[in-house]
Amino acid sequence: MKLNEINLFRTMVRLRAFDEACIEGVPTFEIHGELHTSIGQEAIGAAMAQSLTLHDAVVSTHRNHYHALAKGVPPRALMAEIFEKETGLCRGRGGHMHPFDPEHNFSATGIVGASLPVALGYAYNFKLKGLPYIAVGICGDGATNHGTFHECLNMAAAWGLPLVCLVENNQYAISVRFSDVTATPGIAERAAAYGAFGRRVDGTDVEEVVKAFAEVARYTRKGGGPSLLEATCYRHRGHYEGDHDNYRERAEKQRMRAEMDPIARYRRMLVERGAAEDELDQIVAAAKGEMSAMLADIRKDAMPDPAGAMDHVFAEVV
Amino acid sequence: MTADMTANMRKINASQAVAESLFQEMERDERVVILGEDVGRCGGVFGSSRNLLDRFGPMRVRDTPISEMSFTGMGVGMAMAGLRPVVEIMFVDFIGVCLEQVYNAMAKIPYMSGGRVKMPMVIKTAGGNIGSAAQHSQCLWATFAHLPGMQVVAPSSARDHKGLMAAAIRSDNPVIFIEHKGLLLKQAKEFLNAGDVPAEAFVTPIGKADIVRQGGDITLVTLSASVEYAMEAAAQVAGEGIDVELIDLRSIVPLDVETVAQSAAKTGRLLVVDEDYLSFGLSAEIIVRVLERLGPSSLRQLRRHAVPDVPIPAALSLEEVLVPGPASIARVLREMAAAS
């Protein structure tokens, strides 16, 4: 696969700038509930964007903005939804944890363990209709100890469904360390138990994630059945904005943020390969400017009309 | 009724009616898929998905492993992808395993998406008391009705089993379709609320109650198997001069309060019989909605006859004193008639 290095860098930078703009809405109480950002995990979103088509389906988690953008969900509608505006993707009914975009086959859930079953339904539909599309069910390491992880991989393998199970192993289920609740070193090794294709990748090395995601996507798209990609990473911020995050040692956080920042890593790599630092800095500045302007614009949008609070519980009766 | 139409009417039982409706809807619309435990090779443990696997094959009639949470969520994904899944949860008591996908995903996604996503999904499940003790006897319709976003249907007659299932499948809304085990096991000739079942596909609209028996003394509202029990009770007390108007709700979301209120305004007495639990349930909800409509002192008598707040015991001698049946319903009707 030929990589466009600058585009890959720009994609990650835009994903980060998007979440940084969202963080601005927390202290102002424009965003309610727990905002989950993907800072430190952008390489995974960028990798997905390289391999997915419009018709492929993605079912994401509570930490979903970068997956949505990777799937082609319009950034403005997504950010407006995160800021709970009438102009948002879901008219302000969903918020940051529940974006739904049927045109891009993208959805998410705020319940840990609940994404894979829905992705399985998309995969079943593709198989039933003989379509060459894949469904990506995303979960974190925490969800891999939920019953649905077992149930879904088992069913997907038994019926040869085109499900890619993407596990973002950031090593913590809020405060519970993966190694404290799981005997095996990782998750990818479980694939063999289901008859699925399994692979582990350093999820902060963007070129490696691109290759790995492309490999599992190709395997599943060609009819091989389900695949399981474990992308290791580290959550740079708290579980949610406002999390005291007293369960991770300060030294660990400092070290991991330095070692496992996909954007900084890729920047160093590109500079070593001869990229102009100015050009990279301009990409960062442009992304920040784009997202700041988007946020400023969205802040002028109307909040949902209270008169419509009961709308959309049921489909319109025709 | 023409000779042709009469020829197409049959006496069939409730499980046949459901299976026939599924068959015809699957023929009519290739997006309809059924999945669940034992729905395929076995044709459903109550026979209500018989003959489907042979005709439609395993991709549309999917026997699942015992993975309720994931195959219910799979139904959600199928519906979002454009299919019209019918997900069978064998006994409604098992809903605890997969309630997460039912109430957080299936029921909420249309709203959470601001109306952008439709959820044409049916959960087909069996409830009701037939001597199966605490974990295989509940009705739980009020539980679903309490949680916003689901239509909740519980048919009584064989005819309604067929027509309401067709309506549920054709609906763009998520529908919980609760069959009663006692009705599924009942022979066609044993139904009091008889009515022949048309051979061709038809739709019974969801949300319109059925006045099964007209009367002027007491309005008796119920649904599912209790309609049969109430018919038996009404027949018993008719000989004593108590004239019962019996309403089969058919669904509790939507709830046809209009039909109930009109009848109660006429009789002045309202009895709700409910095989589900008493507290915070259907019986109180109906009475309050009728009083909200007619005024707080509009009726002479209000009675609730439901399962008191206790798990269902195994011994039939105990179940009989807890679950409304023909004898207990007749007793309540007599008490109401004697009181005024």
XYZ file of C-alpha atoms in Angstrom:
658
model
C 0.000 0.000 0.000
C 1.314 3.423 -0.952
C 0.961 5.875 1.861
C 0.513 9.568 1.465
C 2.524 10.543 4.500
C 1.416 14.150 4.655
C -2.253 13.216 4.364
C -1.862 10.660 7.114
C -0.219 13.243 9.348
C -2.908 15.786 8.507
C -5.683 13.298 9.303
C -4.297 12.636 12.780
C -3.715 16.303 13.448
C -7.273 17.176 12.435
C -8.674 14.435 14.688
C -6.741 15.884 17.621
C -7.703 19.457 16.822
C -11.345 18.384 16.679
C -11.241 16.900 20.191
C -9.259 19.868 21.530
C -11.996 22.165 20.267
C -14.601 19.965 21.988
C -12.706 20.191 25.282
C -13.327 23.933 25.205
C -17.022 23.230 25.753
C -16.496 21.439 29.059
C -15.532 24.273 31.444
C -18.227 26.443 29.872
C -20.862 23.718 30.535
C -21.843 23.714 26.877
C -21.085 19.976 26.871
C -22.793 17.880 29.515
C -22.040 14.447 30.845
C -18.650 12.878 30.498
C -16.773 13.928 27.378
C -14.408 11.174 26.212
C -11.588 12.278 23.960
C -9.319 10.214 21.756
C -6.128 12.153 22.351
C -3.309 9.650 21.958
C -5.396 7.212 19.900
C -5.612 9.156 16.612
C -3.473 6.738 14.631
C -6.252 4.178 14.854
C -8.845 6.517 13.379
C -6.465 7.571 10.638
C -5.794 3.929 9.788
C -9.495 3.111 9.537
C -10.053 6.027 7.219
C -7.541 4.524 4.780
C -9.324 1.183 4.375
C -13.047 1.818 4.726
C -15.601 2.564 2.022
C -18.846 4.493 2.359
C -20.891 1.291 2.564
C -18.806 -0.363 5.258
C -20.324 -0.005 8.722
C -18.676 1.192 11.912
C -20.177 0.808 15.372
C -18.171 2.704 17.935
C -18.099 3.323 21.656
C -18.372 6.146 24.179
C -15.021 7.367 22.774
C -16.187 7.812 19.212
C -15.466 11.200 17.600
C -12.387 10.095 15.713
C -14.076 6.923 14.495
C -16.988 8.977 13.200
C -14.696 11.403 11.370
C -12.704 8.479 9.971
C -15.947 7.032 8.627
C -16.787 10.253 6.839
C -19.353 11.720 9.223
C -19.437 15.478 8.462
C -17.302 17.235 11.121
C -19.572 20.225 11.502
C -22.705 18.160 12.107
C -20.764 15.983 14.542
C -19.352 18.905 16.501
C -22.740 20.600 16.547
C -24.181 17.388 18.015
C -21.432 17.263 20.625
C -22.433 20.822 21.532
C -26.088 19.646 21.627
C -27.331 21.984 18.911
C -30.458 21.668 16.761
C -28.108 21.667 13.769
C -26.319 18.614 15.133
C -26.206 15.221 13.478
C -29.075 14.043 15.732
C -30.761 17.382 16.410
C -29.190 17.533 19.858
C -30.924 14.349 21.095
C -27.832 12.158 21.013
C -24.942 14.273 22.246
C -21.301 13.312 22.254
C -21.794 9.661 23.217
C -24.601 8.812 20.781
C -23.937 10.009 17.239
C -25.894 8.228 14.495
C -25.288 8.783 10.797
C -27.223 6.273 8.672
C -25.890 7.809 5.446
C -22.384 6.768 6.465
C -23.390 3.560 8.263
C -21.956 4.962 11.468
C -23.337 4.572 14.965
C -22.081 4.371 18.519
C -23.198 3.371 21.977
C -22.408 4.695 25.412
C -22.641 1.221 26.950
C -19.438 -0.779 27.203
C -19.792 -4.120 25.428
C -22.813 -3.040 23.408
C -21.090 -2.057 20.161
C -20.064 -5.462 18.849
C -23.593 -6.948 18.698
C -24.858 -4.064 16.589
C -21.863 -4.380 14.268
C -22.678 -8.076 13.989
C -26.110 -7.121 12.653
C -24.548 -5.029 9.899
C -22.171 -7.878 9.098
C -25.096 -10.289 8.923
C -26.883 -8.006 6.476
C -23.808 -7.834 4.210
C -23.488 -11.628 4.229
C -27.208 -12.159 3.623
C -27.143 -9.860 0.601
C -23.764 -11.068 -0.678
C -22.290 -7.553 -0.463
C -18.496 -6.993 -0.366
C -18.630 -4.770 2.706
C -17.335 -5.160 6.229
C -18.675 -4.118 9.606
C -16.189 -2.798 12.143
C -17.179 -3.242 15.750
C -14.948 -1.222 18.030
C -14.372 -1.814 21.695
C -11.783 -1.124 24.341
C -9.867 -3.586 26.459
C -12.555 -3.253 29.124
C -15.252 -4.600 26.809
C -13.217 -7.671 25.911
C -14.139 -9.113 29.289
C -17.824 -8.521 28.638
C -19.929 -11.475 27.504
C -20.741 -9.872 24.164
C -17.114 -10.108 23.096
C -17.278 -13.877 23.347
C -20.794 -14.136 21.950
C -20.127 -11.974 18.915
C -16.810 -13.462 17.867
C -18.311 -16.903 18.240
C -21.357 -16.127 16.107
C -19.365 -14.195 13.514
C -16.959 -17.082 13.078
C -19.642 -19.768 13.130
C -21.504 -18.049 10.309
C -18.546 -16.554 8.453
C -19.707 -12.974 8.924
C -17.613 -10.004 7.727
C -16.944 -8.536 11.168
C -13.733 -6.751 12.052
C -13.439 -6.509 15.798
C -11.136 -3.594 16.526
C -9.922 -3.561 20.113
C -8.264 -0.396 21.307
C -6.239 -1.629 24.233
C -5.345 1.500 26.162
C -4.659 -0.706 29.190
C -7.233 0.786 31.511
C -10.975 0.227 31.958
C -11.354 3.571 33.683
C -9.095 2.707 36.616
C -8.881 -1.070 36.330
C -5.670 -2.205 34.758
C -6.020 -4.804 32.004
C -3.262 -6.899 33.556
C -5.128 -7.004 36.898
C -8.224 -8.620 35.397
C -6.850 -10.673 32.514
C -4.359 -13.533 32.608
C -3.111 -13.321 29.037
C -0.672 -10.613 27.881
C -3.130 -9.301 25.294
C -6.368 -9.918 23.455
C -5.352 -10.847 19.920
C -4.407 -14.333 21.044
C -8.061 -15.059 21.785
C -8.867 -15.004 18.053
C -7.668 -18.573 17.598
C -10.220 -19.808 20.121
C -13.011 -18.626 17.852
C -11.501 -19.541 14.514
C -10.974 -15.854 13.707
C -7.929 -14.100 12.274
C -6.066 -12.219 14.985
C -3.347 -9.617 14.918
C -1.764 -7.181 17.368
C -0.240 -3.847 16.427
C 1.339 -0.877 18.132
C -1.578 1.494 17.848
C 0.564 4.588 18.126
C 2.715 3.788 15.084
C 0.395 5.069 12.413
C 1.978 3.403 9.408
C 1.945 0.054 11.192
C -1.721 0.500 12.151
C -2.603 1.415 8.582
C -0.962 -1.787 7.368
C -2.493 -3.944 10.071
C -5.982 -2.567 9.641
C -5.723 -2.967 5.879
C -4.631 -6.566 6.393
C -7.537 -7.560 8.646
C -10.023 -5.603 6.526
C -8.831 -7.354 3.377
C -8.992 -10.754 5.050
C -12.557 -10.191 6.210
C -13.710 -8.442 3.037
C -12.557 -11.382 0.948
C -14.841 -13.721 2.849
C -12.420 -15.045 5.413
C -14.825 -14.402 8.261
C -14.201 -12.300 11.329
C -10.893 -10.783 12.282
C -9.645 -9.310 15.517
C -7.192 -6.427 15.548
C -5.740 -5.369 18.868
C -4.219 -1.902 18.722
C -2.250 -1.032 21.834
C -2.298 2.592 22.888
C -2.421 4.885 25.886
C -5.106 7.327 26.926
C -3.367 10.690 27.320
C -6.180 12.282 29.284
C -8.537 11.005 31.949
C -11.273 8.537 31.103
C -13.479 11.601 30.718
C -12.838 15.328 30.951
C -12.866 16.038 34.660
C -11.598 12.592 35.684
C -9.155 13.054 38.578
C -7.162 10.196 37.103
C -5.491 9.397 40.426
C -5.226 5.729 39.500
C -2.274 6.161 37.145
C 1.141 7.231 38.450
C 2.280 10.650 37.339
C 5.591 9.186 36.148
C 3.796 6.562 34.089
C 1.593 9.143 32.445
C 4.532 11.391 31.597
C 6.542 8.539 30.155
C 3.683 7.037 28.183
C 2.523 10.363 26.792
C 6.055 10.934 25.534
C 6.508 7.415 24.162
C 3.001 6.737 22.886
C 1.913 9.901 21.144
C 1.148 8.897 17.561
C 1.381 12.427 16.235
C 4.725 13.277 17.838
C 6.089 9.909 16.780
C 5.037 10.378 13.196
C 6.317 13.920 13.119
C 9.773 12.728 14.178
C 9.628 9.981 11.590
C 8.665 12.342 8.777
C 11.347 14.856 9.748
C 13.925 12.068 9.728
C 12.742 11.201 6.238
C 13.281 14.778 5.146
C 9.936 16.500 5.654
C 10.093 20.243 6.208
C 9.264 21.088 9.810
C 7.619 24.298 8.667
C 5.201 22.385 6.494
C 4.238 20.096 9.378
C 3.775 23.046 11.698
C 1.558 24.711 9.143
C -0.613 21.601 8.966
C -1.054 21.705 12.734
C -1.845 25.427 12.696
C -4.308 24.999 9.837
C -6.139 22.186 11.646
C -6.398 24.200 14.854
C -7.645 27.188 12.881
C -10.204 25.063 11.029
C -11.631 23.557 14.209
C -11.608 26.855 16.152
C -13.508 28.527 13.335
C -15.949 25.611 13.196
C -16.551 25.851 16.936
C -17.064 29.619 16.765
C -19.587 29.127 13.998
C -21.419 26.321 15.819
C -21.671 28.411 18.963
C -24.012 30.690 17.030
C -26.394 27.812 16.230
C -29.699 27.470 18.040
C -30.288 24.978 20.821
C -33.142 22.499 20.192
C -36.601 24.008 20.584
C -38.107 22.753 23.889
C -41.409 22.289 22.062
C -39.814 19.342 20.253
C -38.659 17.439 23.347
C -41.173 14.632 22.730
C -40.500 14.336 18.987
C -38.906 11.232 17.448
C -39.788 8.680 20.164
C -41.618 6.744 17.470
C -41.427 6.881 13.702
C -44.040 9.091 12.105
C -47.222 7.188 11.342
C -47.731 7.528 7.607
C -69.739 -12.701 3.646
C -69.283 -14.333 0.267
C -68.811 -18.042 -0.233
C -65.227 -17.435 -1.353
C -64.328 -15.547 1.796
C -65.924 -18.157 3.997
C -63.852 -20.816 2.279
C -60.704 -18.923 3.240
C -61.599 -18.753 6.928
C -60.292 -21.495 9.171
C -60.156 -22.428 12.812
C -56.452 -22.561 13.636
C -54.650 -22.156 16.924
C -52.533 -19.217 18.058
C -49.114 -20.715 17.339
C -50.233 -21.700 13.839
C -51.541 -18.183 13.344
C -48.194 -16.642 14.316
C -46.217 -19.076 12.141
C -48.520 -18.438 9.211
C -48.166 -14.683 9.630
C -44.379 -14.943 9.759
C -44.421 -17.151 6.670
C -46.579 -14.766 4.688
C -44.672 -11.669 5.776
C -41.368 -13.324 4.864
C -42.796 -14.205 1.446
C -44.048 -10.676 1.023
C -40.856 -8.882 2.106
C -37.410 -10.402 1.711
C -36.032 -8.017 4.343
C -37.844 -9.964 7.075
C -35.510 -12.267 8.993
C -36.197 -14.314 12.125
C -33.544 -15.305 14.630
C -33.438 -16.824 18.063
C -33.028 -20.024 19.995
C -34.743 -23.024 18.397
C -36.665 -20.991 15.833
C -35.354 -22.997 12.879
C -34.968 -26.776 12.982
C -37.396 -27.084 15.845
C -39.814 -24.475 14.509
C -39.976 -22.748 17.878
C -40.495 -24.459 21.207
C -44.183 -23.574 20.881
C -44.305 -24.209 17.129
C -44.814 -20.566 16.297
C -42.040 -20.491 13.685
C -42.821 -23.865 12.119
C -42.195 -24.427 8.384
C -40.008 -21.342 8.019
C -36.526 -22.875 7.800
C -37.424 -25.233 4.950
C -38.947 -22.460 2.912
C -36.553 -19.573 3.615
C -33.232 -21.226 4.537
C -30.803 -20.609 7.394
C -29.785 -17.053 6.514
C -33.346 -15.816 7.015
C -34.322 -18.293 9.722
C -31.371 -18.324 12.046
C -31.006 -20.704 14.958
C -28.743 -18.860 17.380
C -26.533 -19.951 20.232
C -27.673 -19.001 23.725
C -26.276 -15.485 23.354
C -29.323 -13.297 23.920
C -27.557 -9.998 24.452
C -25.555 -10.304 21.269
C -28.262 -11.655 19.013
C -30.682 -9.016 20.262
C -28.073 -6.371 19.498
C -27.543 -8.086 16.169
C -31.230 -7.466 15.514
C -30.671 -3.780 16.247
C -27.810 -3.669 13.755
C -29.869 -5.569 11.172
C -32.720 -3.089 11.506
C -30.316 -0.170 11.148
C -28.821 -1.850 8.072
C -32.244 -2.069 6.413
C -33.555 -5.514 7.374
C -36.730 -6.150 9.375
C -35.634 -8.615 12.052
C -37.923 -10.647 14.270
C -35.847 -11.616 17.306
C -37.271 -14.365 19.458
C -36.525 -14.365 23.161
C -37.934 -17.756 24.001
C -39.425 -16.796 27.384
C -39.958 -13.176 28.367
C -38.318 -13.995 31.708
C -34.990 -14.214 29.851
C -35.160 -10.540 28.912
C -32.898 -9.667 31.819
C -29.983 -11.068 29.882
C -30.500 -8.725 26.938
C -32.523 -5.826 28.345
C -29.527 -3.592 27.707
C -29.916 -3.891 23.926
C -33.710 -3.729 24.208
C -34.082 -0.555 26.220
C -30.817 1.281 25.559
C -30.441 0.517 21.854
C -33.618 -0.723 20.180
C -35.969 1.594 22.046
C -33.786 4.702 22.257
C -31.880 4.907 18.970
C -34.786 6.400 16.974
C -35.000 9.209 19.537
C -31.265 9.574 20.128
C -30.759 9.903 16.376
C -33.258 12.753 16.216
C -35.504 10.609 14.033
C -32.782 9.820 11.503
C -32.771 6.095 12.271
C -35.833 3.851 12.109
C -36.000 0.624 14.096
C -38.294 -1.863 12.309
C -37.661 -4.678 14.764
C -39.924 -7.142 16.556
C -39.090 -8.937 19.774
C -41.255 -12.007 19.854
C -41.460 -13.675 23.222
C -43.680 -15.900 25.340
C -45.011 -15.026 28.773
C -47.781 -16.056 31.094
C -48.597 -18.538 33.834
C -48.916 -22.218 33.014
C -47.463 -23.695 36.183
C -43.841 -23.034 35.280
C -42.833 -21.285 38.522
C -40.971 -18.048 39.168
C -38.487 -17.869 36.290
C -40.730 -19.056 33.433
C -44.114 -17.480 34.187
C -43.968 -13.708 34.098
C -45.788 -11.374 31.723
C -43.663 -8.232 32.190
C -45.557 -6.133 29.653
C -45.683 -3.219 32.074
C -41.896 -3.334 32.380
C -41.557 -2.723 28.648
C -44.350 -0.158 28.657
C -42.598 1.777 31.406
C -39.491 2.183 29.256
C -40.088 4.664 26.436
C -39.712 3.813 22.776
C -41.325 0.402 22.350
C -44.784 -0.618 21.237
C -46.041 -3.464 23.405
C -48.506 -5.970 21.971
C -50.090 -8.995 23.663
C -52.748 -10.706 21.535
C -55.580 -12.897 22.720
C -57.509 -14.444 19.805
C -55.872 -16.581 17.121
C -57.018 -14.050 14.562
C -55.222 -11.243 16.411
C -52.077 -13.321 16.749
C -51.899 -13.356 12.974
C -53.001 -9.801 12.232
C -51.016 -8.127 14.995
C -47.840 -10.029 14.096
C -48.198 -8.765 10.518
C -48.681 -5.235 11.839
C -45.641 -5.552 14.105
C -43.429 -6.723 11.240
C -44.633 -3.980 8.904
C -44.209 -1.270 11.541
C -41.204 1.056 11.409
C -41.252 1.093 15.219
C -39.780 -1.487 17.581
C -42.509 -3.815 18.825
C -42.469 -6.194 21.776
C -44.843 -9.021 20.842
C -45.727 -11.029 23.933
C -47.447 -14.331 23.279
C -49.044 -16.221 26.145
C -47.804 -19.756 26.611
C -51.269 -20.904 27.623
C -52.728 -19.568 24.379
C -49.902 -21.014 22.284
C -50.646 -24.445 23.743
C -54.415 -24.148 23.459
C -56.295 -26.020 20.762
C -58.236 -23.971 18.232
C -61.567 -25.429 19.314
C -60.968 -24.484 22.960
C -60.870 -20.718 22.325
C -63.881 -18.843 23.708
C -62.822 -15.683 21.899
C -63.090 -17.743 18.733
C -63.352 -15.964 15.423
C -62.064 -17.594 12.288
C -58.664 -16.722 10.883
C -58.406 -15.646 7.249
C -55.968 -17.732 5.207
C -54.571 -14.719 3.407
C -52.299 -12.136 5.026
C -53.994 -9.252 6.821
C -53.081 -6.534 9.305
C -54.761 -5.766 12.612
C -53.785 -2.177 13.488
C -51.747 -1.825 16.676
C -53.361 0.457 19.245
C -57.064 -0.259 18.823
C -58.790 -2.211 21.584
C -61.455 -4.786 20.793
C -64.807 -4.868 22.598
C -65.128 -8.620 22.912
C -68.435 -8.610 24.777
C -70.919 -5.797 25.100
C -72.619 -5.150 28.415
C -74.009 -2.382 30.573
C -73.058 -3.133 34.204
C -69.278 -3.410 34.575
C -66.402 -2.543 32.244
C -63.747 -5.262 32.442
C -60.451 -4.416 30.763
C -57.694 -6.950 30.203
C -55.521 -8.570 27.530
C -53.792 -11.770 26.443
C -54.970 -15.025 28.058
C -56.976 -13.143 30.654
C -59.467 -12.265 27.913
C -60.337 -15.976 27.800
C -60.602 -16.150 31.594
C -62.751 -13.016 31.639
C -65.071 -14.389 28.960
C -65.613 -17.479 31.074
C -66.235 -15.368 34.170
C -68.569 -13.014 32.304
C -70.591 -15.969 31.049
C -70.868 -17.317 34.622
C -72.136 -14.078 36.130
C -74.420 -13.289 33.183
C -76.840 -15.877 34.530
C -76.912 -13.923 37.801
C -77.902 -10.728 35.991
C -74.447 -9.106 35.847
C -73.850 -7.784 32.368
C -70.115 -7.339 31.691
C -68.582 -5.271 28.915
C -65.243 -6.904 28.130
C -62.443 -5.037 26.393
C -59.361 -6.735 24.969
C -56.659 -4.067 24.916
C -54.503 -5.956 22.369
C -51.639 -3.538 23.059
C -50.639 -1.415 26.036
C -48.333 0.874 24.034
C -50.216 2.490 22.408
C -52.995 2.244 24.989
C -56.535 2.747 23.674
C -57.778 4.803 26.620
C -60.583 6.240 24.504
C -62.380 2.909 24.115
C -61.955 2.074 27.809
C -63.109 5.489 28.986
C -66.197 5.416 26.783
C -67.200 2.064 28.173
C -66.472 3.054 31.786
C -68.473 6.253 31.364
C -71.383 4.075 30.303
C -71.170 1.399 33.017
C -69.778 3.517 35.878
C -67.700 0.566 37.060
C -64.161 -0.274 35.948
C -62.291 -3.500 36.652
C -58.798 -4.082 35.300
C -57.628 -7.694 35.267
C -53.886 -8.104 34.809
C -51.750 -11.234 34.824
C -48.693 -9.009 35.321
C -47.650 -7.722 38.753
C -49.960 -5.327 40.610
C -47.782 -2.472 41.784
C -46.710 0.338 39.457
C -48.392 -1.580 36.692
C -51.008 -1.665 33.969
C -54.025 -1.673 36.282
C -53.154 1.594 38.030
C -52.117 3.191 34.748
C -55.434 2.455 33.069
C -57.485 3.657 36.015
C -55.553 6.907 36.289
C -55.776 7.598 32.575
C -59.518 6.969 32.581
C -59.989 9.265 35.588
C -57.799 11.932 33.988
C -60.138 11.807 31.031
C -63.490 11.489 32.805
C -62.765 13.315 36.072
C -61.761 12.019 39.530
C -65.268 11.195 40.739
C -66.713 10.050 37.450
C -66.984 6.352 38.290
C -68.837 4.505 41.043
C -66.330 1.682 41.401
C -62.684 1.014 40.558
C -61.048 -2.385 41.052
C -57.682 -3.917 40.267
C -57.263 -7.665 40.040
C -53.636 -8.494 39.306
C -50.823 -10.730 40.530
C -49.840 -9.431 43.971
C -46.202 -8.484 44.378
C -44.736 -11.936 44.815
C -42.744 -14.271 42.585
C -44.842 -17.029 40.996
C -44.668 -20.188 43.119
C -44.194 -23.668 41.678
C -47.104 -25.382 43.436
C -50.347 -25.016 41.483
C -52.262 -24.680 44.733
C -50.280 -21.500 45.367
C -50.259 -20.210 41.772
C -54.043 -20.487 41.619
C -54.572 -18.093 44.514
C -52.193 -15.498 43.067
C -52.938 -15.427 39.336
C -56.304 -14.111 38.113
C -58.427 -16.902 36.630
C -62.075 -17.400 35.679
C -63.182 -18.130 39.253
C -61.380 -15.225 40.867
C -62.521 -12.811 38.164
C -66.144 -13.972 38.647
C -65.747 -13.443 42.391
C -64.547 -9.859 41.906
C -67.386 -9.171 39.464
C -69.930 -10.439 42.013
C -68.361 -8.293 44.742
C -68.581 -5.234 42.527
C -72.188 -5.935 41.595
C -73.156 -6.495 45.238
C -71.522 -3.294 46.405
C -73.886 -0.995 44.561
